[in-house]
């Protein structure tokens, strides 16, 4: 599936105790057909009142705490199977509430943002995380500097620029900044440009994945950081290479992300090895998992 261009493998493991192994994720990530940004592995509920436990796996086999675009894909897949429209998912970062609307768009409550340096986390204390001391390039003429940092269940750094975000070599800067010592758990690195009081454009180097056409939690981080630094209001259209998401930072501090999800094809995989067989009769009507 894809969520606003974010390549997602939705894997149904509800009828087994198997787990996606790191080597399986890496093999799938390297495949031309199975290349992905995140795996959303659906497991049986662990907690009463939830619909499923969802484990999120990056292309390098590491675990991720949040993936809003992937969560929308899970909602669409399960809704097609059951007709259910509202879901509560448990993840390693906590509970996610999600709903599919009549127009096919899907909203995910991404929870409350966290701004304290030790909750992001950062390796040293910064009292004001709206802009921290971090730059790349010559000290007297840095290419990027003073990012807004925060957590949306996973750590984010948003560098604000005035130029077109496509003009920056994020494929070169991203790995350096993702692994900078200031981020003990690594970080998602975004470049963002405000285009109006209610819109911005951005690109993201995703922790454990690399360049991606979209990242839901990064879109949330950019929108919240833009409002927090008074660059925009609290409702923002965030355009990434894969498309546009609507982000609302509500007055109750919850961040609501709304956008599309699209089914592409289905198949069967071995979660231990990553061996994969694509279904031979894929069609746009066959959208039920399981």
mmCIF file of C-alpha atoms in Angstrom:
data_model
loop_
_atom_site.group_PDB
_atom_site.id
_atom_site.type_symbol
_atom_site.label_atom_id
_atom_site.label_comp_id
_atom_site.label_asym_id
_atom_site.label_seq_id
_atom_site.Cartn_x
_atom_site.Cartn_y
_atom_site.Cartn_z
ATOM 1 C CA UNK A 1 0.000 0.000 0.000
ATOM 2 C CA UNK A 2 1.023 3.633 0.042
ATOM 3 C CA UNK A 3 0.102 6.521 2.289
ATOM 4 C CA UNK A 4 0.630 9.807 0.448
ATOM 5 C CA UNK A 5 3.485 8.152 -1.424
ATOM 6 C CA UNK A 6 4.982 6.538 1.682
ATOM 7 C CA UNK A 7 5.690 2.930 0.631
ATOM 8 C CA UNK A 8 4.093 0.596 3.176
ATOM 9 C CA UNK A 9 4.018 -3.201 3.547
ATOM 10 C CA UNK A 10 1.001 -4.120 5.668
ATOM 11 C CA UNK A 11 1.651 -7.609 7.046
ATOM 12 C CA UNK A 12 -1.133 -9.571 8.740
ATOM 13 C CA UNK A 13 0.317 -11.692 11.560
ATOM 14 C CA UNK A 14 -2.844 -11.988 13.663
ATOM 15 C CA UNK A 15 -3.087 -15.750 13.200
ATOM 16 C CA UNK A 16 0.517 -16.505 14.161
ATOM 17 C CA UNK A 17 3.038 -15.713 16.874
ATOM 18 C CA UNK A 18 5.703 -15.005 14.241
ATOM 19 C CA UNK A 19 7.590 -11.705 14.169
ATOM 20 C CA UNK A 20 9.193 -9.837 11.285
ATOM 21 C CA UNK A 21 12.891 -10.553 11.710
ATOM 22 C CA UNK A 22 15.467 -7.840 10.900
ATOM 23 C CA UNK A 23 17.021 -9.912 8.116
ATOM 24 C CA UNK A 24 13.585 -10.402 6.557
ATOM 25 C CA UNK A 25 12.949 -6.656 6.632
ATOM 26 C CA UNK A 26 16.297 -5.929 5.030
ATOM 27 C CA UNK A 27 15.696 -8.497 2.268
ATOM 28 C CA UNK A 28 12.255 -7.086 1.536
ATOM 29 C CA UNK A 29 13.602 -3.544 1.594
ATOM 30 C CA UNK A 30 16.208 -4.410 -1.014
ATOM 31 C CA UNK A 31 13.699 -6.032 -3.377
ATOM 32 C CA UNK A 32 12.563 -4.084 -6.438
ATOM 33 C CA UNK A 33 8.967 -5.211 -5.930
ATOM 34 C CA UNK A 34 8.835 -5.221 -2.124
ATOM 35 C CA UNK A 35 10.883 -2.063 -1.497
ATOM 36 C CA UNK A 36 9.257 -0.181 1.388
ATOM 37 C CA UNK A 37 9.625 2.693 3.825
ATOM 38 C CA UNK A 38 7.922 0.919 6.741
ATOM 39 C CA UNK A 39 6.412 -2.468 7.515
ATOM 40 C CA UNK A 40 3.198 -2.278 9.540
ATOM 41 C CA UNK A 41 2.933 -5.714 11.173
ATOM 42 C CA UNK A 42 -0.560 -6.335 12.563
ATOM 43 C CA UNK A 43 -0.668 -8.622 15.615
ATOM 44 C CA UNK A 44 -3.476 -9.786 17.861
ATOM 45 C CA UNK A 45 -4.527 -7.229 20.499
ATOM 46 C CA UNK A 46 -2.453 -7.260 23.673
ATOM 47 C CA UNK A 47 -4.688 -4.905 25.639
ATOM 48 C CA UNK A 48 -8.476 -5.090 26.135
ATOM 49 C CA UNK A 49 -10.319 -2.379 24.230
ATOM 50 C CA UNK A 50 -7.803 -2.239 21.372
ATOM 51 C CA UNK A 51 -8.274 -3.645 17.885
ATOM 52 C CA UNK A 52 -4.688 -4.741 17.207
ATOM 53 C CA UNK A 53 -1.090 -4.381 18.271
ATOM 54 C CA UNK A 54 0.906 -2.815 15.437
ATOM 55 C CA UNK A 55 4.675 -3.162 15.238
ATOM 56 C CA UNK A 56 6.456 -0.752 12.907
ATOM 57 C CA UNK A 57 9.684 -1.886 11.225
ATOM 58 C CA UNK A 58 12.119 0.242 9.216
ATOM 59 C CA UNK A 59 13.937 -0.797 6.045
ATOM 60 C CA UNK A 60 17.154 -1.458 7.991
ATOM 61 C CA UNK A 61 15.325 -3.884 10.311
ATOM 62 C CA UNK A 62 15.131 -1.501 13.263
ATOM 63 C CA UNK A 63 11.851 -0.706 15.027
ATOM 64 C CA UNK A 64 10.094 2.649 14.694
ATOM 65 C CA UNK A 65 7.803 4.193 17.281
ATOM 66 C CA UNK A 66 5.421 5.976 14.927
ATOM 67 C CA UNK A 67 4.276 5.986 11.297
ATOM 68 C CA UNK A 68 1.133 7.978 10.615
ATOM 69 C CA UNK A 69 1.030 7.212 6.890
ATOM 70 C CA UNK A 70 1.384 3.510 7.633
ATOM 71 C CA UNK A 71 -1.347 3.671 10.254
ATOM 72 C CA UNK A 72 -3.753 5.013 7.640
ATOM 73 C CA UNK A 73 -2.892 2.040 5.431
ATOM 74 C CA UNK A 74 -3.678 -0.353 8.287
ATOM 75 C CA UNK A 75 -7.026 1.388 8.815
ATOM 76 C CA UNK A 76 -7.977 1.070 5.159
ATOM 77 C CA UNK A 77 -6.953 -2.585 5.009
ATOM 78 C CA UNK A 78 -8.889 -3.547 8.144
ATOM 79 C CA UNK A 79 -11.880 -1.419 7.170
ATOM 80 C CA UNK A 80 -12.058 -3.215 3.810
ATOM 81 C CA UNK A 81 -12.003 -6.534 5.654
ATOM 82 C CA UNK A 82 -14.521 -5.760 8.397
ATOM 83 C CA UNK A 83 -16.460 -2.610 7.482
ATOM 84 C CA UNK A 84 -15.315 -1.066 10.755
ATOM 85 C CA UNK A 85 -14.499 2.655 10.541
ATOM 86 C CA UNK A 86 -12.976 3.503 13.918
ATOM 87 C CA UNK A 87 -9.955 1.766 15.407
ATOM 88 C CA UNK A 88 -7.709 1.837 18.451
ATOM 89 C CA UNK A 89 -4.227 0.477 17.847
ATOM 90 C CA UNK A 90 -1.543 -0.210 20.421
ATOM 91 C CA UNK A 91 2.050 0.562 19.439
ATOM 92 C CA UNK A 92 5.303 0.722 21.326
ATOM 93 C CA UNK A 93 4.717 4.499 21.617
ATOM 94 C CA UNK A 94 1.197 4.127 23.054
ATOM 95 C CA UNK A 95 -2.365 4.067 21.714
ATOM 96 C CA UNK A 96 -3.364 5.475 18.319
ATOM 97 C CA UNK A 97 -6.979 6.344 17.500
ATOM 98 C CA UNK A 98 -7.930 6.377 13.829
ATOM 99 C CA UNK A 99 -11.038 6.803 11.701
ATOM 100 C CA UNK A 100 -11.922 6.345 8.042
ATOM 101 C CA UNK A 101 -14.285 9.032 6.703
ATOM 102 C CA UNK A 102 -17.020 8.752 4.091
ATOM 103 C CA UNK A 103 -14.827 10.383 1.439
ATOM 104 C CA UNK A 104 -12.140 7.732 1.952
ATOM 105 C CA UNK A 105 -9.727 9.992 3.794
ATOM 106 C CA UNK A 106 -8.394 8.721 7.109
ATOM 107 C CA UNK A 107 -7.598 10.659 10.276
ATOM 108 C CA UNK A 108 -5.122 9.471 12.878
ATOM 109 C CA UNK A 109 -4.788 10.987 16.339
ATOM 110 C CA UNK A 110 -1.005 11.070 16.645
ATOM 111 C CA UNK A 111 -1.151 12.048 20.320
ATOM 112 C CA UNK A 112 0.556 14.916 22.082
ATOM 113 C CA UNK A 113 3.903 16.335 20.951
ATOM 114 C CA UNK A 114 6.765 16.401 23.445
ATOM 115 C CA UNK A 115 9.230 19.258 23.603
ATOM 116 C CA UNK A 116 11.404 18.608 26.652
ATOM 117 C CA UNK A 117 15.005 17.784 25.713
ATOM 118 C CA UNK A 118 15.027 14.588 27.780
ATOM 119 C CA UNK A 119 11.773 13.300 26.243
ATOM 120 C CA UNK A 120 12.835 13.807 22.608
ATOM 121 C CA UNK A 121 15.558 12.735 23.633
ATOM 122 C CA UNK A 122 18.650 14.931 23.216
ATOM 123 C CA UNK A 123 22.071 14.146 24.600
ATOM 124 C CA UNK A 124 22.316 17.484 26.407
ATOM 125 C CA UNK A 125 19.928 19.989 27.908
ATOM 126 C CA UNK A 126 18.314 22.701 25.804
ATOM 127 C CA UNK A 127 15.746 24.791 27.622
ATOM 128 C CA UNK A 128 14.161 26.013 24.390
ATOM 129 C CA UNK A 129 13.799 23.327 21.731
ATOM 130 C CA UNK A 130 12.112 25.636 19.227
ATOM 131 C CA UNK A 131 15.638 26.207 17.870
ATOM 132 C CA UNK A 132 18.733 24.391 19.099
ATOM 133 C CA UNK A 133 22.398 24.919 18.310
ATOM 134 C CA UNK A 134 23.079 22.506 15.479
ATOM 135 C CA UNK A 135 24.361 23.247 12.003
ATOM 136 C CA UNK A 136 25.939 21.663 8.978
ATOM 137 C CA UNK A 137 28.338 23.389 6.604
ATOM 138 C CA UNK A 138 30.903 26.179 7.158
ATOM 139 C CA UNK A 139 30.654 27.742 10.603
ATOM 140 C CA UNK A 140 30.311 31.249 9.137
ATOM 141 C CA UNK A 141 27.883 30.215 6.377
ATOM 142 C CA UNK A 142 26.042 27.035 7.398
ATOM 143 C CA UNK A 143 23.864 25.265 4.865
ATOM 144 C CA UNK A 144 21.374 24.266 7.564
ATOM 145 C CA UNK A 145 21.172 25.486 11.145
ATOM 146 C CA UNK A 146 19.017 25.974 14.264
ATOM 147 C CA UNK A 147 16.421 23.214 13.832
ATOM 148 C CA UNK A 148 13.224 22.927 15.812
ATOM 149 C CA UNK A 149 13.308 19.593 17.652
ATOM 150 C CA UNK A 150 10.519 17.587 19.228
ATOM 151 C CA UNK A 151 9.058 14.109 19.578
ATOM 152 C CA UNK A 152 5.925 12.715 17.967
ATOM 153 C CA UNK A 153 6.631 9.358 19.633
ATOM 154 C CA UNK A 154 9.882 9.416 17.634
ATOM 155 C CA UNK A 155 12.539 12.184 17.509
ATOM 156 C CA UNK A 156 12.388 14.893 14.833
ATOM 157 C CA UNK A 157 14.565 17.809 13.780
ATOM 158 C CA UNK A 158 13.061 20.371 11.386
ATOM 159 C CA UNK A 159 15.395 22.786 9.606
ATOM 160 C CA UNK A 160 13.652 25.918 8.321
ATOM 161 C CA UNK A 161 14.726 27.271 4.929
ATOM 162 C CA UNK A 162 13.597 30.051 2.583
ATOM 163 C CA UNK A 163 14.665 28.300 -0.618
ATOM 164 C CA UNK A 164 12.964 25.457 -2.474
ATOM 165 C CA UNK A 165 13.383 22.338 -0.306
ATOM 166 C CA UNK A 166 14.375 20.354 -3.404
ATOM 167 C CA UNK A 167 17.586 22.387 -3.772
ATOM 168 C CA UNK A 168 19.172 20.856 -0.646
ATOM 169 C CA UNK A 169 21.267 17.673 -0.795
ATOM 170 C CA UNK A 170 19.268 15.891 1.891
ATOM 171 C CA UNK A 171 20.627 12.539 0.708
ATOM 172 C CA UNK A 172 24.074 13.787 1.752
ATOM 173 C CA UNK A 173 23.174 15.725 4.911
ATOM 174 C CA UNK A 174 20.502 13.315 6.167
ATOM 175 C CA UNK A 175 22.740 10.409 7.263
ATOM 176 C CA UNK A 176 25.138 12.771 9.053
ATOM 177 C CA UNK A 177 22.381 14.553 10.956
ATOM 178 C CA UNK A 178 20.380 11.391 11.694
ATOM 179 C CA UNK A 179 23.407 9.976 13.494
ATOM 180 C CA UNK A 180 24.636 13.200 15.118
ATOM 181 C CA UNK A 181 25.726 12.665 18.757
ATOM 182 C CA UNK A 182 23.058 15.130 19.935
ATOM 183 C CA UNK A 183 20.453 12.459 19.056
ATOM 184 C CA UNK A 184 21.168 9.364 21.190
ATOM 185 C CA UNK A 185 18.300 7.473 19.506
ATOM 186 C CA UNK A 186 18.999 9.000 16.082
ATOM 187 C CA UNK A 187 16.406 11.338 14.532
ATOM 188 C CA UNK A 188 14.206 12.006 11.538
ATOM 189 C CA UNK A 189 15.646 14.974 9.646
ATOM 190 C CA UNK A 190 13.374 17.340 7.699
ATOM 191 C CA UNK A 191 13.851 20.472 5.636
ATOM 192 C CA UNK A 192 10.754 22.696 5.615
ATOM 193 C CA UNK A 193 9.698 25.921 3.953
ATOM 194 C CA UNK A 194 6.631 27.943 4.963
ATOM 195 C CA UNK A 195 4.633 28.964 1.878
ATOM 196 C CA UNK A 196 1.672 30.669 3.589
ATOM 197 C CA UNK A 197 0.195 31.066 7.100
ATOM 198 C CA UNK A 198 -1.557 27.727 6.531
ATOM 199 C CA UNK A 199 0.807 25.735 4.323
ATOM 200 C CA UNK A 200 4.369 24.475 4.045
ATOM 201 C CA UNK A 201 6.467 22.182 1.882
ATOM 202 C CA UNK A 202 9.016 19.690 3.213
ATOM 203 C CA UNK A 203 11.288 16.722 2.541
ATOM 204 C CA UNK A 204 12.404 14.121 5.072
ATOM 205 C CA UNK A 205 15.329 11.809 5.661
ATOM 206 C CA UNK A 206 13.692 9.125 7.764
ATOM 207 C CA UNK A 207 15.567 7.417 10.573
ATOM 208 C CA UNK A 208 16.335 3.825 9.610
ATOM 209 C CA UNK A 209 14.907 4.266 6.117
ATOM 210 C CA UNK A 210 16.507 7.182 4.276
ATOM 211 C CA UNK A 211 14.907 9.568 1.786
ATOM 212 C CA UNK A 212 11.175 9.048 1.627
ATOM 213 C CA UNK A 213 8.362 10.530 -0.442
ATOM 214 C CA UNK A 214 6.343 11.155 2.698
ATOM 215 C CA UNK A 215 6.556 10.818 6.469
ATOM 216 C CA UNK A 216 3.418 11.361 8.528
ATOM 217 C CA UNK A 217 5.052 11.931 11.894
ATOM 218 C CA UNK A 218 7.524 14.352 10.261
ATOM 219 C CA UNK A 219 4.620 16.276 8.731
ATOM 220 C CA UNK A 220 3.103 16.513 12.216
ATOM 221 C CA UNK A 221 6.422 17.637 13.687
ATOM 222 C CA UNK A 222 6.853 20.309 11.021
ATOM 223 C CA UNK A 223 3.303 21.609 11.416
ATOM 224 C CA UNK A 224 3.540 21.771 15.203
ATOM 225 C CA UNK A 225 6.997 23.349 15.068
ATOM 226 C CA UNK A 226 5.757 25.931 12.544
ATOM 227 C CA UNK A 227 2.899 26.904 14.845
ATOM 228 C CA UNK A 228 5.146 26.829 17.886
ATOM 229 C CA UNK A 229 7.588 29.263 16.248
ATOM 230 C CA UNK A 230 4.698 31.431 14.978
ATOM 231 C CA UNK A 231 5.403 30.724 11.349
ATOM 232 C CA UNK A 232 1.864 29.388 10.765
ATOM 233 C CA UNK A 233 -1.417 28.767 12.524
ATOM 234 C CA UNK A 234 -2.356 25.467 14.145
ATOM 235 C CA UNK A 235 -3.958 23.935 11.034
ATOM 236 C CA UNK A 236 -1.581 23.427 8.133
ATOM 237 C CA UNK A 237 -1.493 21.728 4.736
ATOM 238 C CA UNK A 238 1.873 19.952 4.534
ATOM 239 C CA UNK A 239 3.063 19.089 1.027
ATOM 240 C CA UNK A 240 5.722 16.398 0.610
ATOM 241 C CA UNK A 241 6.971 14.794 -2.631
ATOM 242 C CA UNK A 242 4.264 12.123 -2.325
ATOM 243 C CA UNK A 243 1.346 14.462 -1.715
ATOM 244 C CA UNK A 244 -0.347 16.689 0.847
ATOM 245 C CA UNK A 245 -1.486 15.941 4.394
ATOM 246 C CA UNK A 246 -3.761 18.044 6.573
ATOM 247 C CA UNK A 247 -2.367 18.531 10.086
ATOM 248 C CA UNK A 248 -4.375 20.028 12.958
ATOM 249 C CA UNK A 249 -2.770 20.766 16.337
ATOM 250 C CA UNK A 250 -5.897 20.911 18.449
ATOM 251 C CA UNK A 251 -6.372 23.041 21.538
ATOM 252 C CA UNK A 252 -6.308 19.869 23.671
ATOM 253 C CA UNK A 253 -2.701 19.379 22.431
ATOM 254 C CA UNK A 254 -3.503 16.360 20.261
ATOM 255 C CA UNK A 255 -2.194 16.307 16.696
ATOM 256 C CA UNK A 256 -4.638 15.028 14.056
ATOM 257 C CA UNK A 257 -3.275 13.946 10.680
ATOM 258 C CA UNK A 258 -5.685 13.419 7.764
ATOM 259 C CA UNK A 259 -4.811 12.038 4.351
ATOM 260 C CA UNK A 260 -5.224 9.209 1.844
ATOM 261 C CA UNK A 261 -4.166 5.560 1.704
ATOM 262 C CA UNK A 262 -4.025 3.429 -1.432
ATOM 263 C CA UNK A 263 -3.984 -0.337 -1.967
ATOM 264 C CA UNK A 264 -1.525 -1.506 -4.646
ATOM 265 C CA UNK A 265 -1.081 -5.300 -4.588
ATOM 266 C CA UNK A 266 -1.000 -8.288 -2.260
ATOM 267 C CA UNK A 267 1.056 -11.399 -1.676
ATOM 268 C CA UNK A 268 2.438 -13.790 0.922
ATOM 269 C CA UNK A 269 5.754 -13.515 2.734
ATOM 270 C CA UNK A 270 7.870 -15.448 5.202
ATOM 271 C CA UNK A 271 8.415 -13.149 8.222
ATOM 272 C CA UNK A 272 11.602 -15.007 9.141
ATOM 273 C CA UNK A 273 13.384 -14.809 5.782
ATOM 274 C CA UNK A 274 11.557 -12.212 3.710
ATOM 275 C CA UNK A 275 10.832 -14.697 0.909
ATOM 276 C CA UNK A 276 7.883 -13.259 -1.035
ATOM 277 C CA UNK A 277 5.248 -14.444 -3.537
ATOM 278 C CA UNK A 278 2.975 -11.907 -5.176
ATOM 279 C CA UNK A 279 -0.643 -12.858 -5.812
ATOM 280 C CA UNK A 280 -1.253 -13.608 -9.491
ATOM 281 C CA UNK A 281 -4.740 -12.107 -9.652
ATOM 282 C CA UNK A 282 -4.262 -8.697 -8.039
ATOM 283 C CA UNK A 283 -6.999 -6.217 -8.826
ATOM 284 C CA UNK A 284 -8.266 -3.008 -7.319
ATOM 285 C CA UNK A 285 -11.258 -4.924 -5.951
ATOM 286 C CA UNK A 286 -9.190 -7.412 -3.925
ATOM 287 C CA UNK A 287 -8.383 -5.304 -0.905
ATOM 288 C CA UNK A 288 -9.098 -7.661 1.983
ATOM 289 C CA UNK A 289 -6.153 -8.855 4.029
ATOM 290 C CA UNK A 290 -6.015 -12.087 5.965
#
